[in-house]
Tab-separated table of C-alpha atoms in Angstrom:
chain	number	residue	atom	x	y	z
P	1	MET	CA	111.318	24.822	141.539
P	2	ASP	CA	111.400	20.496	142.486
P	3	THR	CA	109.535	19.840	138.613
P	4	ALA	CA	112.277	22.287	137.642
P	5	LEU	CA	115.453	20.500	138.698
P	6	ILE	CA	113.872	17.381	137.830
P	7	ILE	CA	113.420	18.544	134.836
P	8	LEU	CA	116.973	19.897	134.744
P	9	PHE	CA	118.280	16.497	135.607
P	10	CYS	CA	116.583	14.337	133.255
P	11	ALA	CA	117.920	16.986	130.480
P	12	LEU	CA	121.272	16.595	131.189
P	13	MET	CA	121.021	12.861	131.260
P	14	ILE	CA	119.734	12.557	127.900
P	15	GLY	CA	122.487	15.307	127.611
P	16	VAL	CA	125.046	13.067	128.266
P	17	SER	CA	123.519	10.120	126.666
P	18	PHE	CA	123.421	12.214	123.080
P	19	ALA	CA	127.002	13.342	123.728
P	20	ILE	CA	128.254	9.850	124.391
P	21	GLY	CA	126.457	8.483	120.968
P	22	LEU	CA	128.252	11.500	118.987
P	23	TRP	CA	131.322	10.456	120.186
P	24	SER	CA	131.217	7.185	119.800
P	25	LYS	CA	130.452	7.574	115.883
P	26	LYS	CA	134.216	7.538	115.145
P	27	LYS	CA	134.455	3.963	116.794
P	28	ALA	CA	131.782	2.565	114.893
P	29	ASN	CA	133.665	2.914	111.528
P	30	THR	CA	133.260	-0.890	110.652
P	31	ALA	CA	130.197	-2.906	110.009
P	32	GLN	CA	131.402	-5.580	112.328
P	33	ALA	CA	131.693	-1.976	115.284
P	34	TYR	CA	128.563	-0.977	114.045
P	35	PHE	CA	126.123	-3.582	114.192
P	36	GLY	CA	127.940	-5.818	117.252
P	37	GLY	CA	130.622	-3.593	118.651
P	38	THR	CA	132.298	-6.973	118.995
P	39	ALA	CA	135.385	-7.264	121.110
P	40	MET	CA	135.393	-3.779	122.035
P	41	PHE	CA	134.721	-3.489	125.651
P	42	GLY	CA	135.865	-4.360	128.652
P	43	PRO	CA	133.477	-6.138	131.905
P	44	LEU	CA	132.495	-2.858	132.943
P	45	ALA	CA	130.613	-0.959	129.833
P	46	VAL	CA	129.592	-4.477	129.032
P	47	GLY	CA	127.747	-5.516	132.449
P	48	LEU	CA	126.410	-2.331	132.930
P	49	SER	CA	124.812	-1.970	129.483
P	50	SER	CA	123.532	-5.541	129.497
P	51	MET	CA	121.762	-5.004	132.746
P	52	ALA	CA	119.984	-1.697	131.932
P	53	GLY	CA	118.659	-3.290	128.601
P	54	VAL	CA	117.411	-5.931	131.128
P	55	ALA	CA	115.630	-4.102	133.658
P	56	SER	CA	113.786	-1.683	131.692
P	57	ALA	CA	111.149	0.638	132.868
P	58	PHE	CA	108.833	-2.016	133.361
P	59	ALA	CA	111.326	-3.100	136.158
P	60	LEU	CA	111.181	0.077	137.893
P	61	VAL	CA	107.716	1.038	137.342
P	62	GLY	CA	105.510	-2.007	137.006
P	63	VAL	CA	107.458	-4.251	139.768
P	64	PRO	CA	106.248	-1.835	142.357
P	65	GLY	CA	103.230	-1.272	141.212
P	66	LEU	CA	102.469	-5.065	140.824
P	67	ILE	CA	103.795	-5.341	144.405
P	68	TYR	CA	101.461	-2.774	145.410
P	69	ASN	CA	98.649	-4.562	144.193
P	70	THR	CA	98.900	-8.036	144.384
P	71	GLY	CA	102.080	-8.764	147.564
P	72	ASN	CA	104.715	-10.435	147.294
P	73	ALA	CA	104.438	-12.557	144.689
P	74	MET	CA	106.321	-10.307	141.940
P	75	ALA	CA	108.773	-9.700	144.610
P	76	PHE	CA	110.729	-13.103	143.213
P	77	TRP	CA	111.444	-11.677	140.248
P	78	MET	CA	114.628	-10.045	142.046
P	79	LEU	CA	116.116	-13.596	141.806
P	80	GLY	CA	116.570	-13.396	138.167
P	81	SER	CA	119.451	-11.434	138.992
P	82	SER	CA	121.578	-14.540	139.450
P	83	ALA	CA	120.062	-15.055	135.900
P	84	PHE	CA	122.932	-13.409	134.526
P	85	ALA	CA	125.687	-15.122	136.397
P	86	ALA	CA	123.597	-18.337	135.050
P	87	SER	CA	123.720	-16.972	131.320
P	88	TYR	CA	127.579	-16.423	131.514
P	89	ILE	CA	128.162	-19.798	132.707
P	90	ILE	CA	126.162	-21.930	130.374
P	91	LEU	CA	126.838	-20.089	127.419
P	92	GLY	CA	128.912	-16.767	127.488
P	93	LYS	CA	132.275	-19.042	126.324
P	94	LYS	CA	130.313	-20.430	123.167
P	95	VAL	CA	129.034	-16.998	121.970
P	96	ARG	CA	132.360	-15.300	122.881
P	97	ALA	CA	134.053	-18.399	120.767
P	98	MET	CA	132.072	-17.555	117.484
P	99	ALA	CA	133.715	-14.152	117.327
P	100	GLU	CA	137.150	-15.867	117.068
P	101	VAL	CA	136.373	-18.513	114.579
P	102	ALA	CA	133.914	-16.080	112.360
P	103	GLU	CA	133.202	-12.648	111.656
P	104	ILE	CA	130.291	-11.974	114.349
P	105	SER	CA	128.640	-9.070	114.164
P	106	SER	CA	124.524	-10.082	114.609
P	107	LEU	CA	122.546	-13.149	116.114
P	108	GLY	CA	122.110	-13.974	112.725
P	109	ASP	CA	125.778	-14.228	111.836
P	110	ILE	CA	126.044	-16.839	114.627
P	111	CYS	CA	123.007	-18.517	113.303
P	112	ASP	CA	124.808	-19.349	109.890
P	113	VAL	CA	128.090	-20.417	111.542
P	114	ARG	CA	125.904	-23.137	113.696
P	115	PHE	CA	123.505	-23.969	110.819
P	116	ASN	CA	125.106	-23.706	107.481
P	117	HIS	CA	123.557	-20.686	106.255
P	118	ASN	CA	120.411	-22.120	106.114
P	119	ARG	CA	118.176	-19.361	104.985
P	120	ILE	CA	114.765	-21.160	106.896
P	121	ILE	CA	116.358	-21.145	109.999
P	122	LYS	CA	117.433	-17.343	109.480
P	123	ALA	CA	114.708	-15.696	108.369
P	124	LEU	CA	111.994	-17.276	111.250
P	125	MET	CA	114.631	-16.651	114.034
P	126	SER	CA	114.800	-12.818	112.736
P	127	ILE	CA	111.339	-12.944	112.454
P	128	ILE	CA	110.428	-13.658	115.945
P	129	ILE	CA	112.913	-12.110	117.398
P	130	CYS	CA	112.136	-8.738	115.853
P	131	LEU	CA	108.631	-8.651	116.767
P	132	GLY	CA	109.693	-9.455	120.690
P	133	CYS	CA	112.158	-6.261	120.119
P	134	VAL	CA	109.480	-3.864	118.530
P	135	GLY	CA	107.082	-4.703	121.592
P	136	TYR	CA	109.818	-4.333	123.632
P	137	LEU	CA	110.679	-0.717	122.138
P	138	ALA	CA	106.865	0.535	122.006
P	139	ALA	CA	106.386	-0.049	125.588
P	140	GLN	CA	109.951	1.236	126.550
P	141	ILE	CA	108.964	4.715	124.599
P	142	ALA	CA	105.450	4.704	126.426
P	143	ALA	CA	107.148	4.761	129.621
P	144	GLY	CA	109.537	7.349	128.892
P	145	THR	CA	106.846	9.457	126.801
P	146	ALA	CA	104.545	9.255	129.799
P	147	LEU	CA	106.984	10.614	132.034
P	148	VAL	CA	108.058	13.643	130.327
P	149	ALA	CA	104.765	14.374	129.163
P	150	ASN	CA	103.677	14.472	132.980
P	151	LEU	CA	106.550	16.735	133.687
P	152	ILE	CA	106.410	19.636	131.469
P	153	ASP	CA	102.509	19.109	130.817
P	154	ILE	CA	103.116	18.590	126.464
P	155	PRO	CA	101.090	16.638	124.092
P	156	PRO	CA	103.100	12.708	124.900
P	157	ILE	CA	103.485	13.094	120.708
P	158	VAL	CA	105.807	15.859	121.140
P	159	ALA	CA	107.601	14.305	124.378
P	160	GLY	CA	108.127	11.504	122.367
P	161	ILE	CA	109.438	13.055	119.126
P	162	VAL	CA	111.864	14.877	121.335
P	163	VAL	CA	113.420	12.634	123.981
P	164	PHE	CA	113.312	9.522	121.614
P	165	GLY	CA	114.293	11.063	118.519
P	166	LEU	CA	117.173	12.334	119.542
P	167	LEU	CA	118.064	8.880	121.060
P	168	THR	CA	117.360	7.746	117.487
P	169	VAL	CA	119.331	10.006	116.045
P	170	TYR	CA	122.510	9.314	118.213
P	171	THR	CA	121.855	5.625	117.945
P	172	ALA	CA	121.617	5.496	114.245
P	173	LEU	CA	124.882	7.755	113.819
P	174	SER	CA	126.700	5.050	116.312
P	175	GLY	CA	125.087	1.873	116.001
P	176	GLU	CA	126.008	-0.823	118.719
P	177	VAL	CA	128.809	1.185	119.866
P	178	GLY	CA	127.160	4.531	121.126
P	179	GLY	CA	124.380	2.233	122.128
P	180	LEU	CA	126.517	0.340	124.602
P	181	LEU	CA	128.584	2.843	126.074
P	182	SER	CA	125.454	4.567	126.718
P	183	GLN	CA	123.359	2.020	128.100
P	184	ALA	CA	126.370	1.670	130.201
P	185	PHE	CA	126.237	5.535	131.378
P	186	GLN	CA	122.652	5.195	131.896
P	187	GLY	CA	123.310	1.493	133.826
P	188	ALA	CA	125.240	3.877	136.027
P	189	VAL	CA	122.486	5.869	137.147
P	190	MET	CA	120.041	3.145	138.153
P	191	VAL	CA	122.745	1.409	139.952
P	192	VAL	CA	123.349	5.219	141.673
P	193	ALA	CA	119.705	5.690	142.117
P	194	GLY	CA	118.809	1.989	143.572
P	195	VAL	CA	121.878	2.798	146.333
P	196	VAL	CA	119.996	6.176	147.466
P	197	LEU	CA	116.284	4.983	147.139
P	198	THR	CA	117.377	1.996	149.088
P	199	ILE	CA	119.306	4.004	151.765
P	200	ALA	CA	115.812	6.214	151.875
P	201	PHE	CA	113.832	3.294	152.766
P	202	PHE	CA	115.028	2.309	156.005
P	203	ALA	CA	115.673	6.126	156.854
P	204	VAL	CA	111.796	6.549	156.339
P	205	THR	CA	110.529	3.097	157.626
P	206	GLY	CA	112.912	1.594	159.837
P	207	GLY	CA	113.245	-1.647	158.181
P	208	PHE	CA	111.273	-5.045	156.513
P	209	GLY	CA	109.906	-5.389	160.352
P	210	ASN	CA	107.912	-2.397	160.441
P	211	VAL	CA	106.609	-2.147	156.983
P	212	LEU	CA	105.221	-6.188	157.773
P	213	GLU	CA	103.746	-5.085	161.361
P	214	ALA	CA	102.233	-1.976	159.854
P	215	VAL	CA	100.549	-3.658	156.789
P	216	ALA	CA	99.159	-6.548	158.755
P	217	ALA	CA	97.787	-3.859	161.829
P	218	ASN	CA	95.609	-2.305	159.108
P	219	PRO	CA	93.206	-4.688	156.900
P	220	GLU	CA	92.067	-1.562	155.049
P	221	VAL	CA	93.262	2.173	155.027
P	222	VAL	CA	90.821	4.458	153.392
P	223	GLY	CA	92.057	8.124	152.037
P	224	ALA	CA	90.943	11.222	151.949
P	225	ASN	CA	91.150	11.040	148.324
P	226	GLY	CA	88.331	8.257	148.337
P	227	VAL	CA	90.217	5.371	147.701
P	228	THR	CA	90.579	2.496	149.680
P	229	LYS	CA	93.569	0.096	149.743
P	230	ALA	CA	93.388	-3.410	151.081
P	231	LEU	CA	95.985	-4.494	153.600
P	232	GLY	CA	96.084	-7.135	156.321
P	233	PRO	CA	98.645	-9.748	157.293
P	234	ASP	CA	98.411	-12.079	154.600
P	235	PHE	CA	98.754	-9.259	151.980
P	236	LEU	CA	102.698	-9.884	152.403
P	237	ASN	CA	102.628	-13.478	153.268
P	238	ALA	CA	105.397	-15.764	150.419
P	239	TRP	CA	102.728	-15.837	147.564
P	240	GLY	CA	100.957	-12.112	148.161
P	241	LYS	CA	97.123	-12.460	146.753
P	242	LEU	CA	98.175	-14.504	143.606
P	243	PRO	CA	98.405	-18.456	143.677
P	244	GLY	CA	101.824	-20.007	144.316
P	245	SER	CA	101.669	-21.214	140.634
P	246	THR	CA	101.744	-17.902	139.657
P	247	SER	CA	104.253	-16.523	142.282
P	248	LEU	CA	106.714	-19.504	140.965
P	249	THR	CA	106.052	-18.497	137.425
P	250	TRP	CA	107.527	-15.147	138.447
P	251	MET	CA	110.803	-16.749	139.786
P	252	LEU	CA	111.088	-18.897	136.609
P	253	ILE	CA	110.501	-16.631	134.001
P	254	PRO	CA	113.660	-14.622	134.316
P	255	LEU	CA	115.641	-17.052	135.804
P	256	LEU	CA	115.347	-18.913	132.413
P	257	GLY	CA	114.265	-16.005	130.003
P	258	CYS	CA	117.648	-14.297	130.998
P	259	VAL	CA	119.653	-16.562	128.897
P	260	GLY	CA	117.796	-16.175	126.069
P	261	GLN	CA	117.558	-11.911	125.778
P	262	PRO	CA	118.747	-10.521	122.833
P	263	GLN	CA	120.621	-8.235	125.241
P	264	VAL	CA	122.508	-10.612	126.823
P	265	LEU	CA	123.469	-12.664	123.761
P	266	THR	CA	124.601	-9.692	121.941
P	267	ARG	CA	126.584	-8.723	124.987
P	268	MET	CA	128.334	-11.489	124.932
P	269	TYR	CA	130.469	-10.698	121.975
P	270	ALA	CA	130.895	-7.291	122.855
P	271	VAL	CA	133.419	-8.860	125.580
P	272	LYS	CA	136.968	-7.884	124.398
P	273	ASP	CA	139.195	-10.226	126.173
P	274	PRO	CA	136.984	-13.851	126.780
P	275	ARG	CA	139.022	-14.118	129.977
P	276	ASP	CA	136.884	-11.269	131.307
P	277	LEU	CA	133.488	-13.504	130.574
P	278	PRO	CA	133.327	-13.961	134.453
P	279	LYS	CA	134.011	-10.427	135.633
P	280	THR	CA	131.123	-9.098	133.213
P	281	GLY	CA	128.931	-11.629	134.284
P	282	LEU	CA	129.656	-10.732	137.711
P	283	VAL	CA	129.323	-6.692	137.373
P	284	THR	CA	125.769	-7.584	135.534
P	285	GLY	CA	124.681	-9.517	138.109
P	286	VAL	CA	125.194	-7.418	141.078
P	287	THR	CA	124.006	-4.287	139.036
P	288	HIS	CA	120.941	-5.698	138.521
P	289	ALA	CA	120.470	-6.826	142.036
P	290	ILE	CA	120.910	-3.571	143.105
P	291	VAL	CA	118.513	-2.159	140.650
P	292	SER	CA	115.809	-5.613	141.389
P	293	PHE	CA	116.102	-5.005	145.217
P	294	VAL	CA	114.974	-1.204	145.074
P	295	CYS	CA	112.032	-1.871	143.129
P	296	VAL	CA	111.269	-4.449	145.679
P	297	VAL	CA	111.517	-2.126	148.680
P	298	ILE	CA	110.105	0.926	146.930
P	299	ALA	CA	106.803	-1.310	147.079
P	300	TYR	CA	107.586	-1.557	150.324
P	301	GLY	CA	107.841	1.837	151.091
P	302	ALA	CA	104.675	2.753	149.407
P	303	LEU	CA	103.016	0.074	151.255
P	304	TYR	CA	104.322	1.169	154.796
P	305	LEU	CA	103.818	4.837	153.911
P	306	VAL	CA	100.015	3.948	152.968
P	307	ALA	CA	99.203	1.636	155.887
P	308	THR	CA	100.689	4.899	158.502
P	309	GLY	CA	98.122	7.377	157.316
P	310	ALA	CA	101.486	9.350	155.802
P	311	ILE	CA	99.815	9.206	151.680
P	312	ASP	CA	96.895	8.513	150.661
P	313	PRO	CA	96.051	5.045	148.978
P	314	LEU	CA	97.310	5.313	145.542
P	315	ALA	CA	94.973	5.888	142.782
P	316	SER	CA	96.905	4.081	140.462
P	317	ALA	CA	99.510	1.313	141.675
P	318	ASP	CA	102.226	2.496	138.765
P	319	ASP	CA	102.543	5.578	140.908
P	320	ALA	CA	104.373	3.841	143.785
P	321	ILE	CA	108.019	5.014	142.832
P	322	TYR	CA	106.175	8.599	142.330
P	323	ALA	CA	104.981	8.898	145.849
P	324	PHE	CA	107.473	6.776	147.722
P	325	SER	CA	110.209	9.137	146.348
P	326	GLY	CA	108.070	12.109	146.361
P	327	TYR	CA	107.797	11.378	150.367
P	328	CYS	CA	111.459	11.549	150.742
P	329	GLY	CA	112.385	14.619	149.336
P	330	LEU	CA	114.028	16.362	146.542
P	331	TRP	CA	117.035	14.235	145.965
P	332	ALA	CA	115.327	10.877	146.087
P	333	GLN	CA	112.493	12.650	142.779
P	334	LEU	CA	115.463	13.792	140.915
P	335	LEU	CA	117.117	9.932	141.006
P	336	ALA	CA	113.806	8.058	140.733
P	337	TYR	CA	112.559	10.164	137.803
P	338	SER	CA	116.075	9.884	135.909
P	339	ALA	CA	116.649	6.254	136.684
P	340	ILE	CA	113.249	5.414	134.841
P	341	LEU	CA	114.350	7.867	132.027
P	342	ALA	CA	117.579	5.936	132.256
P	343	ALA	CA	115.882	2.377	132.100
P	344	ALA	CA	113.461	3.625	129.463
P	345	LEU	CA	116.402	5.035	127.177
P	346	SER	CA	118.362	2.266	127.583
P	347	SER	CA	115.812	-0.541	126.580
P	348	ALA	CA	115.033	1.406	123.865
P	349	SER	CA	118.286	1.680	122.471
P	350	MET	CA	119.174	-2.069	122.646
P	351	PHE	CA	115.735	-3.105	121.209
P	352	LEU	CA	115.934	-0.591	118.378
P	353	THR	CA	120.090	-1.329	117.454
P	354	SER	CA	118.900	-5.078	117.632
P	355	SER	CA	115.534	-4.898	115.174
P	356	SER	CA	117.290	-2.650	113.077
P	357	THR	CA	120.234	-5.352	112.460
P	358	LEU	CA	117.602	-7.637	112.283
P	359	LEU	CA	115.949	-6.242	109.133
P	360	SER	CA	118.551	-4.367	107.622
P	361	LYS	CA	121.025	-7.394	108.003
P	362	ASP	CA	120.127	-10.603	108.764
P	363	LEU	CA	116.423	-10.666	106.721
P	364	PRO	CA	117.581	-9.438	103.657
P	365	SER	CA	120.611	-12.083	104.030
P	366	ALA	CA	118.043	-14.975	104.512
P	367	LEU	CA	116.042	-13.891	102.125
P	368	GLY	CA	118.997	-14.138	99.653
P	369	ILE	CA	118.999	-10.029	99.125
P	370	LYS	CA	122.538	-9.209	98.981
P	371	ILE	CA	123.661	-5.602	100.276
P	372	ALA	CA	127.294	-4.548	99.916
P	373	PRO	CA	129.070	-4.441	103.421
P	374	GLU	CA	129.604	-0.759	103.124
P	375	LYS	CA	125.801	0.078	101.746
P	376	GLN	CA	124.504	-1.890	105.080
P	377	ILE	CA	124.958	0.132	107.817
P	378	SER	CA	123.628	3.417	105.634
P	379	VAL	CA	120.296	1.028	105.076
P	380	SER	CA	120.424	0.109	109.041
P	381	ARG	CA	120.614	4.240	109.619
P	382	VAL	CA	117.485	4.238	107.517
P	383	PHE	CA	115.672	1.382	109.330
P	384	MET	CA	116.776	2.635	112.606
P	385	VAL	CA	114.912	6.348	112.098
P	386	ILE	CA	111.877	4.316	110.500
P	387	LEU	CA	111.400	1.929	113.714
P	388	GLY	CA	111.773	4.930	115.611
P	389	ILE	CA	109.092	6.990	114.533
P	390	VAL	CA	106.578	3.963	114.065
P	391	ALA	CA	107.737	3.388	117.384
P	392	ILE	CA	106.754	6.789	118.884
P	393	VAL	CA	103.460	7.066	117.064
P	394	VAL	CA	102.580	3.491	117.992
P	395	SER	CA	103.247	3.724	121.817
P	396	VAL	CA	101.328	7.392	121.983
P	397	PHE	CA	98.325	6.589	119.933
P	398	SER	CA	97.559	2.637	120.570
P	399	SER	CA	98.243	2.521	123.840
P	400	GLU	CA	96.330	-1.299	124.290
P	401	LEU	CA	98.972	-2.696	121.551
P	402	VAL	CA	101.977	-1.693	123.574
P	403	GLY	CA	100.433	-3.458	126.281
P	404	ILE	CA	100.223	-6.538	124.650
P	405	LEU	CA	103.175	-6.301	122.888
P	406	GLY	CA	105.200	-5.713	126.270
P	407	THR	CA	103.458	-8.214	127.871
P	408	PHE	CA	104.321	-10.774	125.380
P	409	GLY	CA	107.739	-9.117	124.498
P	410	TRP	CA	109.888	-11.058	126.987
P	411	GLY	CA	108.302	-14.676	126.445
P	412	THR	CA	108.626	-14.076	122.600
P	413	LEU	CA	112.440	-13.763	122.624
P	414	VAL	CA	112.713	-16.611	124.866
P	415	SER	CA	111.337	-18.828	122.328
P	416	GLY	CA	112.718	-17.463	119.317
P	417	THR	CA	115.914	-17.454	121.192
P	418	PHE	CA	116.340	-20.698	123.058
P	419	PRO	CA	115.874	-23.371	120.035
P	420	VAL	CA	118.292	-21.238	117.856
P	421	PHE	CA	120.950	-20.439	120.901
P	422	ILE	CA	120.562	-22.528	123.814
P	423	VAL	CA	119.745	-26.088	122.443
P	424	GLY	CA	121.818	-25.214	119.425
P	425	LEU	CA	124.855	-24.156	120.856
P	426	LEU	CA	124.743	-26.989	123.986
P	427	TRP	CA	123.457	-30.124	122.083
P	428	GLU	CA	125.505	-30.841	119.279
P	429	ARG	CA	122.466	-33.378	118.168
P	430	CYS	CA	120.813	-30.250	117.881
P	431	ASN	CA	120.204	-30.229	113.456
P	432	GLU	CA	118.563	-27.836	110.673
P	433	LYS	CA	115.584	-29.295	110.957
P	434	GLY	CA	114.617	-29.954	114.976
P	435	VAL	CA	115.772	-25.979	114.637
P	436	MET	CA	112.983	-24.794	111.970
P	437	VAL	CA	110.341	-27.063	112.940
P	438	GLY	CA	110.881	-25.509	116.609
P	439	LEU	CA	111.214	-22.038	115.164
P	440	ALA	CA	107.901	-22.450	112.950
P	441	TYR	CA	105.845	-23.238	116.035
P	442	SER	CA	107.121	-20.242	117.855
P	443	VAL	CA	106.879	-17.667	115.092
P	444	ILE	CA	102.595	-19.130	114.484
P	445	PHE	CA	101.959	-19.225	118.401
P	446	ASN	CA	103.400	-16.408	119.301
P	447	ILE	CA	101.749	-14.135	116.593
P	448	LEU	CA	98.080	-16.385	116.625
P	449	PRO	CA	97.073	-14.404	120.483
P	450	LEU	CA	98.343	-10.898	118.975
P	451	VAL	CA	95.438	-11.364	116.383
P	452	THR	CA	92.910	-13.359	117.636
P	453	SER	CA	91.652	-14.793	121.001
P	454	PHE	CA	93.685	-17.861	120.798
P	455	THR	CA	94.720	-19.369	124.438
P	456	TYR	CA	95.686	-22.720	125.159
P	457	PRO	CA	93.171	-25.797	126.256
P	458	ALA	CA	92.904	-26.801	129.846
P	459	PRO	CA	95.311	-28.001	131.855
P	460	PHE	CA	98.097	-25.583	130.282
P	461	SER	CA	95.332	-22.503	130.464
P	462	SER	CA	96.376	-21.421	133.469
P	463	LEU	CA	99.695	-20.562	132.359
P	464	TYR	CA	101.078	-17.767	130.891
P	465	GLY	CA	100.865	-18.580	126.646
P	466	TYR	CA	104.510	-17.777	125.818
P	467	PHE	CA	105.477	-20.302	128.967
P	468	VAL	CA	103.626	-23.041	126.924
P	469	THR	CA	104.995	-22.318	123.430
P	470	THR	CA	108.825	-21.533	124.675
P	471	ALA	CA	108.741	-25.265	126.107
P	472	ILE	CA	106.456	-27.005	123.292
P	473	ALA	CA	108.837	-24.997	120.966
P	474	ILE	CA	112.024	-26.363	122.695
P	475	THR	CA	110.543	-30.212	122.758
P	476	LEU	CA	109.866	-30.080	119.040
P	477	THR	CA	113.475	-28.935	118.337
P	478	VAL	CA	115.070	-31.789	120.932
P	479	VAL	CA	112.251	-34.500	119.548
P	480	VAL	CA	112.689	-33.706	115.480
P	481	SER	CA	116.496	-33.430	115.906
P	482	LEU	CA	116.509	-37.266	117.276
P	483	VAL	CA	113.885	-38.485	114.713
P	484	THR	CA	115.970	-37.149	111.947
P	485	PRO	CA	119.523	-38.404	110.614
P	486	LYS	CA	122.496	-36.130	112.781
P	487	GLN	CA	124.205	-33.500	110.497
P	488	GLU	CA	127.724	-33.290	110.595
P	489	LEU	CA	129.008	-29.545	111.934
P	490	ASN	CA	131.406	-27.583	109.763
P	491	ALA	CA	134.890	-26.980	110.997
P	492	ALA	CA	134.279	-23.592	113.256
P	493	SER	CA	130.789	-25.031	114.739
P	494	LYS	CA	132.802	-28.148	115.988
P	495	ALA	CA	135.488	-25.924	117.288
P	496	VAL	CA	132.733	-23.954	119.210
P	497	LEU	CA	130.972	-26.779	120.270
P	498	ASP	CA	134.033	-28.576	121.880
P	499	LEU	CA	134.709	-26.162	124.431
């Protein structure tokens, strides 16, 4: 009966998302609305949508699993919530202003305005962002498919076609309008689940002090299932089981990387009134803080239950959210499963629209292929369906590839957006040659690790590859811009950069 109710609850959420997508179709009647949802929404819808796009299934499943496995290192990820406010302070005004001086419906349009319709920059930017988007899309589908297949006991490919096939259909029909509104609903589900599960954590454990005492008092727990979990007093210290430098990286990556994520950048020009940008940043930051905090307390709750013998040690660390919500009762399970599915759906639809826009609108434009505005929507829908099918198949039958792409997805997007949008919109001296060199390096050294065993040599080998790639891409952009002649800004770019 409990399983049937969980399935019904998840099906209801999918049904509401589908209904929102169908209803939104009438609003997606222009290319600008379909591709960008430009200047159409208030701060609540935009804030929830952006949060849901960033707080993916990786957050709700992967973060508790990593904390359960390695201790406190991944808890620093929660501090990334402040990055949303920073993103709006750093770039919000300039990105939104682009929609006032030109017709903006994609990141490629901003690239055109800033860099004088430079095709090479636009093509390189489209390729690298599309690479990151497709990787994240496949990773979200893999997480959602596994959840549904485990609940209903059907083949993963069937689960993927049913759930994400429906998502592909309503997203293709309504574009960014339906995508943003359905993501806002899914984000609200995640926030409600976060509040309830946080209350459940304190009700079950009595607070963090009790968790620390239980974990410290049990150096090792051997379960009846034959699984052993090592704990002890050092497990939940400042760094956990990982080196301090690694733990700090988990803090720096979301703090810096959030600014360059498409699900943050594209939402900045979706805000209807520019004066609502501060409210949007606040909504996004607060709601993400709720969701990210529950990811941490779920891990602490699972560790407490294992340390006190309430449950056996977990065979898989990623089962932490399922084990904790299962112990808390039916309502916690209903919300936990719905939140995971909402996270997978919201991120998947975000990256589906972003990647199809890049392939159907921005990349053809960069290659000199002219597609009439009235045909662009139809072309994008075709690409969306193709991408949806390919991502479902890849996520089900090539889990290793999905793991690699999921790992590099965030870093790939950061290294592709920083030279163009962060350096380009904040620094007037940044020119086309600098951005071309930075992007070319980023494309090569993000693809190279996927097809070879390439790793950076010492002393950079101890850092995550995409962290080094991003730093070098930014450095090249700045250095080349400084040593090459300064370019005059067009009137639109000048107006935006002077803000």
